[in-house]
Every structure is written in C-alpha cells, then in structure tokens.
C-alpha cells in the first residue's frame, strides 16, 4: 500500500503513517519533500491501517453543500489586536481565535505548524501552551512539514485538550486517525483549517532566497506577514535582507514547485474543519488586489462548534467582523472557486492509472465537475493524462 502511494507520487509527507507504524521513518528527498521509508516489511495489518488513515488517498467527510461547502455562517474578519493583524499572514483571525480558546481555558494547548528553532528552512508541529507561542507560530509556512509524525505519541503522553490548526489534508488525516483510535476523539475541541493552494518544496524556498544572489543560507525566513499580503523575507546574520512581493514569491517561484498530490487536491478550503479561514482579498475590477493594506480573512463556521467559537471570539473582542457578500468570494478566491469545479477532471486520469486508489467521500467532486465549463474540463482531463505519463 505504501509503495502504491509513493510510486504514484500521492504522498503528502504528513508523517501520519510513521506515527502509527514505528518501522516507518520520514526522510527528506532530493526534490525537497518528505517521503516514508520502511525498515523491514509492513504487515497486512499495517497496510490496512495505512489504507484507512492516509489523507492522500482517504477522505471521509460528511456530505457538503454549495460552492464553498457547508457553512452555518461566513464572515469578513480580522484581529482586534493591531500588532497581531499586522504580523499574521491574513488579518490574524486564526491567531486570535486560537488565543481566545487558550486564554479562556477552552483548550489546554494549540497544535500548529511553526519554524524549527535555529533552522531557517524546516518546519514542525508545535504544541503552543502560551499566548506568545501562538503568536510566534502565527505566520504561514509555505513549505513541507511532517505535521502528524508524532500525533499518537503526543496524545498518549498527555491529557491536554487541543485546538488543531492546519491544512485541509492535515485535518483529514487527524480525523482518519480518530476513526481508528476513537479514544482520542474528545481530546480535540475544534479543527481550524487554513485555505491551501498547494505545498511548495523546500527547494523552492531555497530558490527564492538564492534569487538574492547570496551564497550562504539566511538565519530566518518568513513567507508572508508584517503586512497583507506581506512579503517573502530572508534575513542574514549581518542584518541584510532579501524580500520578494507575494506575487513574485508565490506566483513565480514557490507556486511552481509543489507536490504532485496538491495538483489534484479535492479540498483546498477546509471542508472537514469546524472553522475554515482564508484571505478575503480586496478587489480591483473583480480581481484580487495584492497591494499592501490591513489584513482581512474570510471565516467559515462550518459546524455548530465552529459557529459558537467564532461568535464567542467576536463577543469577547478577539476578532472584528463586517458584512460579507459570499457571492463576491469567487472573485476574491478565484483559484479555489475554479479548482472546486476542475478537480474531478484532474482526478479521473489519476484514478484510472492507480486503479481507483483514492477514496474521497462527501466532497461534491462529481457534482462540481458536472458544473465545469466543458472546454475547461477537457483541458484538465487531457492535460492530466499527459502529466501522469511523465511522472
């Protein structure tokens, strides 16, 4: 099973398989992604377990409705704390909701991705137990992370109640894990998903800072934040910096070197989460405006738990909101809107090639694909056939 996943370039590098199977380790590849390595041979039981929990090939979701999935409420939101709003990648709504949960003792800790200590490049799952730790890990990290590598160990060695912040695939992985190990279900108070376009490689990050012309690696690296959308910024020991605009960093470097599985991702908007958050881009002639301005987040409360948390965060002045016209979101988030309709046509050739290895439920893939522009659908279908013959 693991070989079928990796040989078809479907692995997301999340490390969940290594969390439940000690004989599996996660190693960085020459392409700048993480991939599992097996010491010895996996048992039939291990293979069956991987089949059930791997979010690259299994997503079991409740049936969604609408272009943006099921939601009870939607908001245009931002942090009431001006420093957090400026520092965070997208208005600080995620950070401030996490702070509300921790500071009001609704959770004991927050699982979120952050930069490794004294390592400008690599990321890991952080367990934030203080407000400052949440703030320190508040910016986006546009690079791989073995997010779930220590999930079972963390849950088995502590009794903490968690809020989980991650990509949609990370949340699907945790929920798959909980379906097999239900004894940990009550340990997660809520799931907060960021909108995700794709996961760039570490090599892409290196290419971005090397565009400075410097040879030696920087001491720190941030991808966004300190403004909205904020700039890619590499800083060296001598204080010198190299910055790239969001359009130059994501559009020309990072977004062009992403994992193959991301190109057929059926969920970039957190359909499995309690709360989903993305950029609520301002518009200029119905197209996203990436000029620097105060940050705004689109916030979806998808479940009753998520709705209650968002309402309480507003009530306790952690986030501010304004009226939000959901019909404008297809212009503010055009990639996610179009992808929802395209993904079925991208998935089909890969499913045929892999013998229907992927099992996705409740994501509206078929329904959305039937609403796609026929010309676009053909382009996606035949384009993916060509792509699958090259990998």
CSV table of C-alpha atoms in Angstrom, one decimal:
chain,number,residue,atom,x,y,z
A,1,UNK,CA,0.0,0.0,0.0
A,2,UNK,CA,2.7,2.5,1.0
A,3,UNK,CA,4.6,1.7,-2.2
A,4,UNK,CA,1.5,2.3,-4.3
A,5,UNK,CA,1.0,5.7,-2.7
A,6,UNK,CA,4.6,6.8,-3.1
A,7,UNK,CA,5.3,5.3,-6.6
A,8,UNK,CA,2.2,7.2,-7.8
A,9,UNK,CA,3.5,10.5,-6.2
A,10,UNK,CA,0.5,10.8,-4.0
A,11,UNK,CA,2.3,11.1,-0.6
A,12,UNK,CA,1.7,14.4,1.2
A,13,UNK,CA,4.7,13.8,3.6
A,14,UNK,CA,2.5,14.4,6.7
A,15,UNK,CA,4.1,11.5,8.6
A,16,UNK,CA,0.8,10.0,9.9
A,17,UNK,CA,1.9,6.6,8.8
A,18,UNK,CA,5.1,6.8,10.8
A,19,UNK,CA,3.1,7.9,13.9
A,20,UNK,CA,1.2,4.5,13.9
A,21,UNK,CA,3.9,2.3,12.4
A,22,UNK,CA,7.2,2.5,14.2
A,23,UNK,CA,9.0,0.8,11.3
A,24,UNK,CA,8.3,3.8,9.0
A,25,UNK,CA,10.5,6.9,9.1
A,26,UNK,CA,10.0,10.2,7.2
A,27,UNK,CA,13.0,11.4,5.1
A,28,UNK,CA,13.6,14.5,3.0
A,29,UNK,CA,14.0,13.7,-0.7
A,30,UNK,CA,16.3,15.3,-3.2
A,31,UNK,CA,13.2,17.1,-4.5
A,32,UNK,CA,12.6,18.8,-1.2
A,33,UNK,CA,9.6,16.9,0.1
A,34,UNK,CA,9.2,14.3,2.8
A,35,UNK,CA,8.6,10.6,1.9
A,36,UNK,CA,8.2,7.4,4.1
A,37,UNK,CA,10.9,4.8,4.3
A,38,UNK,CA,10.2,1.3,5.7
A,39,UNK,CA,12.7,-0.5,7.8
A,40,UNK,CA,11.8,-4.2,7.1
A,41,UNK,CA,8.4,-5.1,5.8
A,42,UNK,CA,4.9,-3.9,6.8
A,43,UNK,CA,2.4,-6.5,8.0
A,44,UNK,CA,-1.1,-6.9,6.4
A,45,UNK,CA,-2.5,-5.1,9.4
A,46,UNK,CA,-0.1,-2.1,8.9
A,47,UNK,CA,-1.1,-1.9,5.2
A,48,UNK,CA,-4.8,-2.0,6.1
A,49,UNK,CA,-4.2,0.7,8.7
A,50,UNK,CA,-2.4,3.0,6.3
A,51,UNK,CA,-5.2,2.5,3.8
A,52,UNK,CA,-7.7,3.8,6.4
A,53,UNK,CA,-5.8,6.8,7.7
A,54,UNK,CA,-3.6,8.2,4.9
A,55,UNK,CA,-5.2,11.5,3.9
A,56,UNK,CA,-3.6,11.4,0.5
A,57,UNK,CA,-5.9,8.6,-0.5
A,58,UNK,CA,-8.7,8.6,2.0
A,59,UNK,CA,-11.1,11.4,3.0
A,60,UNK,CA,-14.3,10.5,4.6
A,61,UNK,CA,-16.4,13.7,5.1
A,62,UNK,CA,-20.0,14.5,5.8
A,63,UNK,CA,-21.8,15.5,2.6
A,64,UNK,CA,-21.1,19.1,1.6
A,65,UNK,CA,-23.4,21.6,0.0
A,66,UNK,CA,-22.7,24.6,-2.2
A,67,UNK,CA,-19.7,26.1,-4.0
A,68,UNK,CA,-17.8,26.6,-0.7
A,69,UNK,CA,-19.1,23.6,1.2
A,70,UNK,CA,-21.4,23.5,4.1
A,71,UNK,CA,-21.3,26.6,6.4
A,72,UNK,CA,-23.6,28.0,9.1
A,73,UNK,CA,-22.1,31.5,8.9
A,74,UNK,CA,-19.5,33.4,6.9
A,75,UNK,CA,-17.6,36.5,8.0
A,76,UNK,CA,-15.1,39.0,6.8
A,77,UNK,CA,-12.9,39.1,9.9
A,78,UNK,CA,-9.6,40.4,11.4
A,79,UNK,CA,-7.8,40.5,14.7
A,80,UNK,CA,-8.8,43.3,17.1
A,81,UNK,CA,-5.1,43.4,18.1
A,82,UNK,CA,-3.3,45.7,15.6
A,83,UNK,CA,0.1,44.1,16.1
A,84,UNK,CA,-1.3,40.6,15.5
A,85,UNK,CA,-3.3,41.8,12.5
A,86,UNK,CA,-0.1,43.2,11.0
A,87,UNK,CA,2.2,40.3,11.9
A,88,UNK,CA,-0.1,37.5,10.8
A,89,UNK,CA,-0.4,36.3,7.2
A,90,UNK,CA,-4.1,37.1,6.7
A,91,UNK,CA,-5.5,39.6,9.2
A,92,UNK,CA,-4.8,37.5,12.3
A,93,UNK,CA,-8.2,35.8,12.6
A,94,UNK,CA,-6.7,32.3,13.1
A,95,UNK,CA,-4.2,33.5,15.7
A,96,UNK,CA,-6.9,35.5,17.6
A,97,UNK,CA,-9.4,32.7,17.6
A,98,UNK,CA,-6.6,30.4,18.9
A,99,UNK,CA,-5.8,33.0,21.6
A,100,UNK,CA,-9.5,33.1,22.6
A,101,UNK,CA,-9.6,29.3,23.1
A,102,UNK,CA,-6.4,29.2,25.1
A,103,UNK,CA,-6.8,32.3,27.3
A,104,UNK,CA,-10.4,31.3,28.2
A,105,UNK,CA,-9.3,27.8,29.1
A,106,UNK,CA,-11.4,26.1,26.4
A,107,UNK,CA,-8.3,24.3,25.3
A,108,UNK,CA,-5.0,23.5,27.1
A,109,UNK,CA,-2.8,23.8,24.0
A,110,UNK,CA,-2.9,24.5,20.3
A,111,UNK,CA,-1.3,22.2,17.7
A,112,UNK,CA,0.1,24.4,14.9
A,113,UNK,CA,3.0,24.4,12.4
A,114,UNK,CA,6.0,26.6,13.1
A,115,UNK,CA,9.6,27.1,12.1
A,116,UNK,CA,12.1,24.8,13.8
A,117,UNK,CA,14.4,26.5,16.3
A,118,UNK,CA,17.7,27.7,14.9
A,119,UNK,CA,16.7,26.3,11.5
A,120,UNK,CA,15.6,28.9,9.0
A,121,UNK,CA,14.2,26.3,6.5
A,122,UNK,CA,12.4,23.4,8.2
A,123,UNK,CA,9.0,23.2,9.9
A,124,UNK,CA,7.5,21.0,12.6
A,125,UNK,CA,4.3,20.6,14.5
A,126,UNK,CA,4.4,22.9,17.6
A,127,UNK,CA,2.4,22.5,20.8
A,128,UNK,CA,1.7,26.0,21.8
A,129,UNK,CA,0.7,26.4,25.5
A,130,UNK,CA,1.1,30.1,25.9
A,131,UNK,CA,-0.2,33.1,24.1
A,132,UNK,CA,3.2,34.2,23.0
A,133,UNK,CA,3.9,30.7,21.4
A,134,UNK,CA,0.6,31.0,19.5
A,135,UNK,CA,1.7,34.4,18.2
A,136,UNK,CA,5.2,33.3,17.4
A,137,UNK,CA,3.8,30.4,15.2
A,138,UNK,CA,1.1,32.6,13.6
A,139,UNK,CA,2.6,33.2,10.2
A,140,UNK,CA,2.2,30.9,7.2
A,141,UNK,CA,4.9,28.4,6.3
A,142,UNK,CA,4.9,27.7,2.6
A,143,UNK,CA,7.0,24.5,2.8
A,144,UNK,CA,6.6,20.9,3.8
A,145,UNK,CA,6.1,19.7,7.4
A,146,UNK,CA,5.8,16.2,9.0
A,147,UNK,CA,2.8,17.6,10.7
A,148,UNK,CA,1.4,14.3,12.1
A,149,UNK,CA,4.6,12.4,12.7
A,150,UNK,CA,4.2,12.4,16.5
A,151,UNK,CA,0.4,12.6,16.7
A,152,UNK,CA,-0.1,9.3,18.5
A,153,UNK,CA,2.8,9.8,20.9
A,154,UNK,CA,1.6,13.3,21.8
A,155,UNK,CA,-1.9,12.1,22.6
A,156,UNK,CA,-0.7,9.1,24.5
A,157,UNK,CA,1.6,11.1,26.8
A,158,UNK,CA,-0.6,14.0,27.7
A,159,UNK,CA,-4.2,14.6,28.7
A,160,UNK,CA,-4.3,18.1,27.1
A,161,UNK,CA,-7.4,19.3,25.1
A,162,UNK,CA,-6.3,20.7,21.8
A,163,UNK,CA,-7.3,23.1,19.1
A,164,UNK,CA,-5.8,21.9,15.8
A,165,UNK,CA,-4.7,24.4,13.1
A,166,UNK,CA,-3.5,23.0,9.8
A,167,UNK,CA,-4.0,22.5,6.1
A,168,UNK,CA,-7.2,20.7,5.0
A,169,UNK,CA,-5.3,17.5,4.4
A,170,UNK,CA,-3.8,17.6,7.9
A,171,UNK,CA,-7.3,17.8,9.3
A,172,UNK,CA,-8.5,14.9,7.2
A,173,UNK,CA,-5.5,12.9,8.4
A,174,UNK,CA,-6.3,13.5,12.1
A,175,UNK,CA,-10.0,12.6,11.5
A,176,UNK,CA,-9.0,9.4,9.8
A,177,UNK,CA,-6.7,8.6,12.8
A,178,UNK,CA,-9.6,9.3,15.2
A,179,UNK,CA,-11.9,6.9,13.2
A,180,UNK,CA,-9.4,4.1,14.1
A,181,UNK,CA,-8.5,5.4,17.6
A,182,UNK,CA,-11.8,6.9,18.9
A,183,UNK,CA,-10.4,7.0,22.4
A,184,UNK,CA,-8.7,10.3,21.5
A,185,UNK,CA,-11.7,12.0,19.9
A,186,UNK,CA,-12.6,14.1,23.0
A,187,UNK,CA,-9.1,15.5,23.1
A,188,UNK,CA,-9.8,17.7,20.1
A,189,UNK,CA,-12.1,20.7,20.9
A,190,UNK,CA,-12.1,22.1,17.4
A,191,UNK,CA,-10.3,21.9,14.0
A,192,UNK,CA,-9.3,25.2,12.2
A,193,UNK,CA,-8.3,25.0,8.6
A,194,UNK,CA,-6.4,27.5,6.5
A,195,UNK,CA,-7.2,27.7,2.8
A,196,UNK,CA,-4.4,26.0,0.9
A,197,UNK,CA,-3.4,26.3,-2.7
A,198,UNK,CA,-0.6,23.8,-2.6
A,199,UNK,CA,2.6,22.8,-0.7
A,200,UNK,CA,5.8,24.1,-2.2
A,201,UNK,CA,9.1,22.1,-1.8
A,202,UNK,CA,12.0,23.1,0.4
A,203,UNK,CA,13.9,23.5,-2.8
A,204,UNK,CA,11.5,26.3,-3.8
A,205,UNK,CA,12.3,28.2,-0.6
A,206,UNK,CA,16.0,27.8,-1.3
A,207,UNK,CA,15.5,29.1,-4.8
A,208,UNK,CA,13.6,32.1,-3.5
A,209,UNK,CA,16.3,33.2,-1.1
A,210,UNK,CA,19.0,32.5,-3.6
A,211,UNK,CA,17.4,34.9,-6.0
A,212,UNK,CA,19.2,37.5,-3.7
A,213,UNK,CA,22.5,36.4,-5.2
A,214,UNK,CA,23.8,35.4,-1.8
A,215,UNK,CA,25.5,32.0,-1.3
A,216,UNK,CA,25.1,31.4,2.4
A,217,UNK,CA,21.7,30.5,3.9
A,218,UNK,CA,19.8,33.1,5.9
A,219,UNK,CA,19.2,33.0,9.6
A,220,UNK,CA,15.4,33.5,9.3
A,221,UNK,CA,12.9,33.1,6.6
A,222,UNK,CA,9.3,34.3,6.5
A,223,UNK,CA,6.9,33.8,3.7
A,224,UNK,CA,4.2,36.4,4.5
A,225,UNK,CA,3.1,38.6,7.3
A,226,UNK,CA,4.2,42.0,8.6
A,227,UNK,CA,1.6,43.5,6.2
A,228,UNK,CA,-1.0,42.0,3.9
A,229,UNK,CA,-0.3,40.0,1.9
A,230,UNK,CA,3.2,40.7,3.2
A,231,UNK,CA,6.5,39.8,1.6
A,232,UNK,CA,8.8,36.8,1.5
A,233,UNK,CA,11.7,37.9,3.6
A,234,UNK,CA,15.1,36.3,4.2
A,235,UNK,CA,17.4,37.8,6.8
A,236,UNK,CA,21.1,37.2,7.3
A,237,UNK,CA,23.3,37.5,10.4
A,238,UNK,CA,24.7,40.8,9.3
A,239,UNK,CA,21.2,42.3,9.2
A,240,UNK,CA,20.8,42.3,5.4
A,241,UNK,CA,17.5,41.2,3.9
A,242,UNK,CA,16.1,40.0,0.7
A,243,UNK,CA,12.4,40.5,0.0
A,244,UNK,CA,10.0,39.4,-2.7
A,245,UNK,CA,6.4,40.5,-3.2
A,246,UNK,CA,3.7,37.9,-2.7
A,247,UNK,CA,3.1,37.9,-6.5
A,248,UNK,CA,6.9,37.3,-7.2
A,249,UNK,CA,7.4,34.7,-4.4
A,250,UNK,CA,4.3,32.6,-4.7
A,251,UNK,CA,3.4,33.4,-8.3
A,252,UNK,CA,6.9,33.0,-9.9
A,253,UNK,CA,8.8,30.6,-7.6
A,254,UNK,CA,7.0,28.8,-4.7
A,255,UNK,CA,3.8,28.0,-6.5
A,256,UNK,CA,5.7,26.5,-9.4
A,257,UNK,CA,7.3,23.7,-7.4
A,258,UNK,CA,4.6,21.9,-5.5
A,259,UNK,CA,3.8,18.3,-4.6
A,260,UNK,CA,2.0,16.4,-7.3
A,261,UNK,CA,-0.8,15.3,-5.0
A,262,UNK,CA,-1.6,19.0,-4.5
A,263,UNK,CA,-2.3,19.4,-8.2
A,264,UNK,CA,-5.3,17.0,-7.8
A,265,UNK,CA,-6.3,18.1,-4.3
A,266,UNK,CA,-10.1,17.7,-3.7
A,267,UNK,CA,-10.2,20.1,-0.8
A,268,UNK,CA,-8.3,23.4,-0.5
A,269,UNK,CA,-10.8,25.1,1.7
A,270,UNK,CA,-11.1,23.0,4.8
A,271,UNK,CA,-14.4,21.1,4.2
A,272,UNK,CA,-13.7,18.8,7.1
A,273,UNK,CA,-12.9,21.6,9.6
A,274,UNK,CA,-15.1,23.3,12.2
A,275,UNK,CA,-13.7,26.7,11.1
A,276,UNK,CA,-12.1,27.5,7.7
A,277,UNK,CA,-10.1,30.7,7.1
A,278,UNK,CA,-8.6,32.2,4.0
A,279,UNK,CA,-7.6,35.5,2.5
A,280,UNK,CA,-10.5,37.9,1.9
A,281,UNK,CA,-8.7,39.7,-0.9
A,282,UNK,CA,-9.9,43.2,-1.7
A,283,UNK,CA,-11.0,43.5,-5.3
A,284,UNK,CA,-9.9,45.8,-8.2
A,285,UNK,CA,-12.1,45.2,-11.2
A,286,UNK,CA,-13.2,41.9,-9.9
A,287,UNK,CA,-9.7,40.5,-9.5
A,288,UNK,CA,-7.7,40.1,-6.2
A,289,UNK,CA,-5.7,43.2,-5.3
A,290,UNK,CA,-2.3,42.3,-3.7
A,291,UNK,CA,-1.2,45.8,-2.8
A,292,UNK,CA,-0.3,46.2,0.9
A,293,UNK,CA,-3.2,47.0,3.2
A,294,UNK,CA,-4.8,46.0,6.5
A,295,UNK,CA,-5.4,42.2,6.5
A,296,UNK,CA,-8.8,40.6,6.1
A,297,UNK,CA,-9.8,37.0,6.5
A,298,UNK,CA,-12.8,35.1,5.2
A,299,UNK,CA,-14.0,32.9,8.0
A,300,UNK,CA,-16.4,30.0,7.5
A,301,UNK,CA,-18.1,28.5,10.6
A,302,UNK,CA,-18.9,25.0,9.2
A,303,UNK,CA,-20.2,23.3,12.4
A,304,UNK,CA,-22.2,24.3,15.4
A,305,UNK,CA,-19.0,24.1,17.5
A,306,UNK,CA,-17.2,26.3,15.0
A,307,UNK,CA,-20.1,28.7,14.9
A,308,UNK,CA,-20.2,29.0,18.7
A,309,UNK,CA,-16.4,29.6,18.9
A,310,UNK,CA,-16.4,32.3,16.3
A,311,UNK,CA,-19.4,34.1,17.9
A,312,UNK,CA,-17.7,34.0,21.3
A,313,UNK,CA,-14.5,35.3,19.9
A,314,UNK,CA,-16.4,38.2,18.4
A,315,UNK,CA,-18.3,38.7,21.7
A,316,UNK,CA,-15.0,38.8,23.7
A,317,UNK,CA,-13.4,41.2,21.2
A,318,UNK,CA,-10.8,38.9,19.9
A,319,UNK,CA,-11.9,39.5,16.3
A,320,UNK,CA,-13.9,42.1,14.5
A,321,UNK,CA,-16.1,41.4,11.5
A,322,UNK,CA,-18.0,43.2,8.8
A,323,UNK,CA,-20.8,42.2,6.4
A,324,UNK,CA,-19.6,39.8,3.8
A,325,UNK,CA,-21.2,39.1,0.4
A,326,UNK,CA,-20.5,35.4,-0.2
A,327,UNK,CA,-21.2,35.9,-4.0
A,328,UNK,CA,-18.0,38.0,-4.2
A,329,UNK,CA,-15.8,35.2,-3.0
A,330,UNK,CA,-15.4,33.6,-6.4
A,331,UNK,CA,-13.6,36.8,-7.4
A,332,UNK,CA,-11.6,37.1,-4.1
A,333,UNK,CA,-10.6,33.5,-4.2
A,334,UNK,CA,-10.8,32.6,-7.9
A,335,UNK,CA,-8.3,29.7,-7.7
A,336,UNK,CA,-10.2,27.9,-5.1
A,337,UNK,CA,-13.5,28.6,-6.8
A,338,UNK,CA,-12.3,27.2,-10.2
A,339,UNK,CA,-10.5,24.3,-8.6
A,340,UNK,CA,-13.7,23.0,-7.0
A,341,UNK,CA,-15.1,22.5,-10.5
A,342,UNK,CA,-11.9,21.3,-12.1
A,343,UNK,CA,-10.6,18.8,-9.6
A,344,UNK,CA,-12.9,15.9,-10.7
A,345,UNK,CA,-11.5,16.1,-14.2
A,346,UNK,CA,-7.9,16.2,-12.9
A,347,UNK,CA,-8.6,13.3,-10.6
A,348,UNK,CA,-10.1,10.9,-13.1
A,349,UNK,CA,-6.9,10.1,-15.1
A,350,UNK,CA,-5.0,9.5,-11.9
A,351,UNK,CA,-7.8,7.3,-10.5
A,352,UNK,CA,-7.7,5.2,-13.7
A,353,UNK,CA,-3.9,4.9,-13.6
A,354,UNK,CA,-3.8,3.9,-10.0
A,355,UNK,CA,-6.7,1.5,-10.0
A,356,UNK,CA,-9.0,3.8,-8.1
A,357,UNK,CA,-6.6,4.0,-5.2
A,358,UNK,CA,-8.1,7.2,-3.8
A,359,UNK,CA,-11.4,7.1,-1.9
A,360,UNK,CA,-12.9,10.5,-1.3
A,361,UNK,CA,-16.4,10.8,0.2
A,362,UNK,CA,-18.7,13.8,0.8
A,363,UNK,CA,-16.6,16.4,-1.1
A,364,UNK,CA,-19.1,17.0,-4.0
A,365,UNK,CA,-16.4,16.1,-6.5
A,366,UNK,CA,-18.8,14.6,-9.1
A,367,UNK,CA,-21.5,17.3,-8.6
A,368,UNK,CA,-19.0,20.2,-9.0
A,369,UNK,CA,-17.3,18.5,-12.0
A,370,UNK,CA,-20.6,18.4,-13.9
A,371,UNK,CA,-20.9,22.1,-13.5
A,372,UNK,CA,-17.5,22.8,-15.0
A,373,UNK,CA,-17.1,24.6,-18.3
A,374,UNK,CA,-16.9,21.7,-20.9
A,375,UNK,CA,-13.8,23.2,-22.7
A,376,UNK,CA,-12.0,23.7,-19.4
A,377,UNK,CA,-13.0,20.1,-18.3
A,378,UNK,CA,-11.4,18.6,-21.4
A,379,UNK,CA,-8.3,20.7,-21.0
A,380,UNK,CA,-7.9,19.5,-17.4
A,381,UNK,CA,-8.7,15.9,-18.2
A,382,UNK,CA,-6.3,15.5,-21.2
A,383,UNK,CA,-3.7,17.7,-19.6
A,384,UNK,CA,-3.6,15.4,-16.5
A,385,UNK,CA,-3.3,12.4,-18.8
A,386,UNK,CA,-0.1,13.9,-20.3
A,387,UNK,CA,1.2,14.8,-16.9
A,388,UNK,CA,0.7,11.3,-15.5
A,389,UNK,CA,2.6,9.7,-18.4
A,390,UNK,CA,5.6,11.9,-17.5
A,391,UNK,CA,5.9,11.1,-13.7
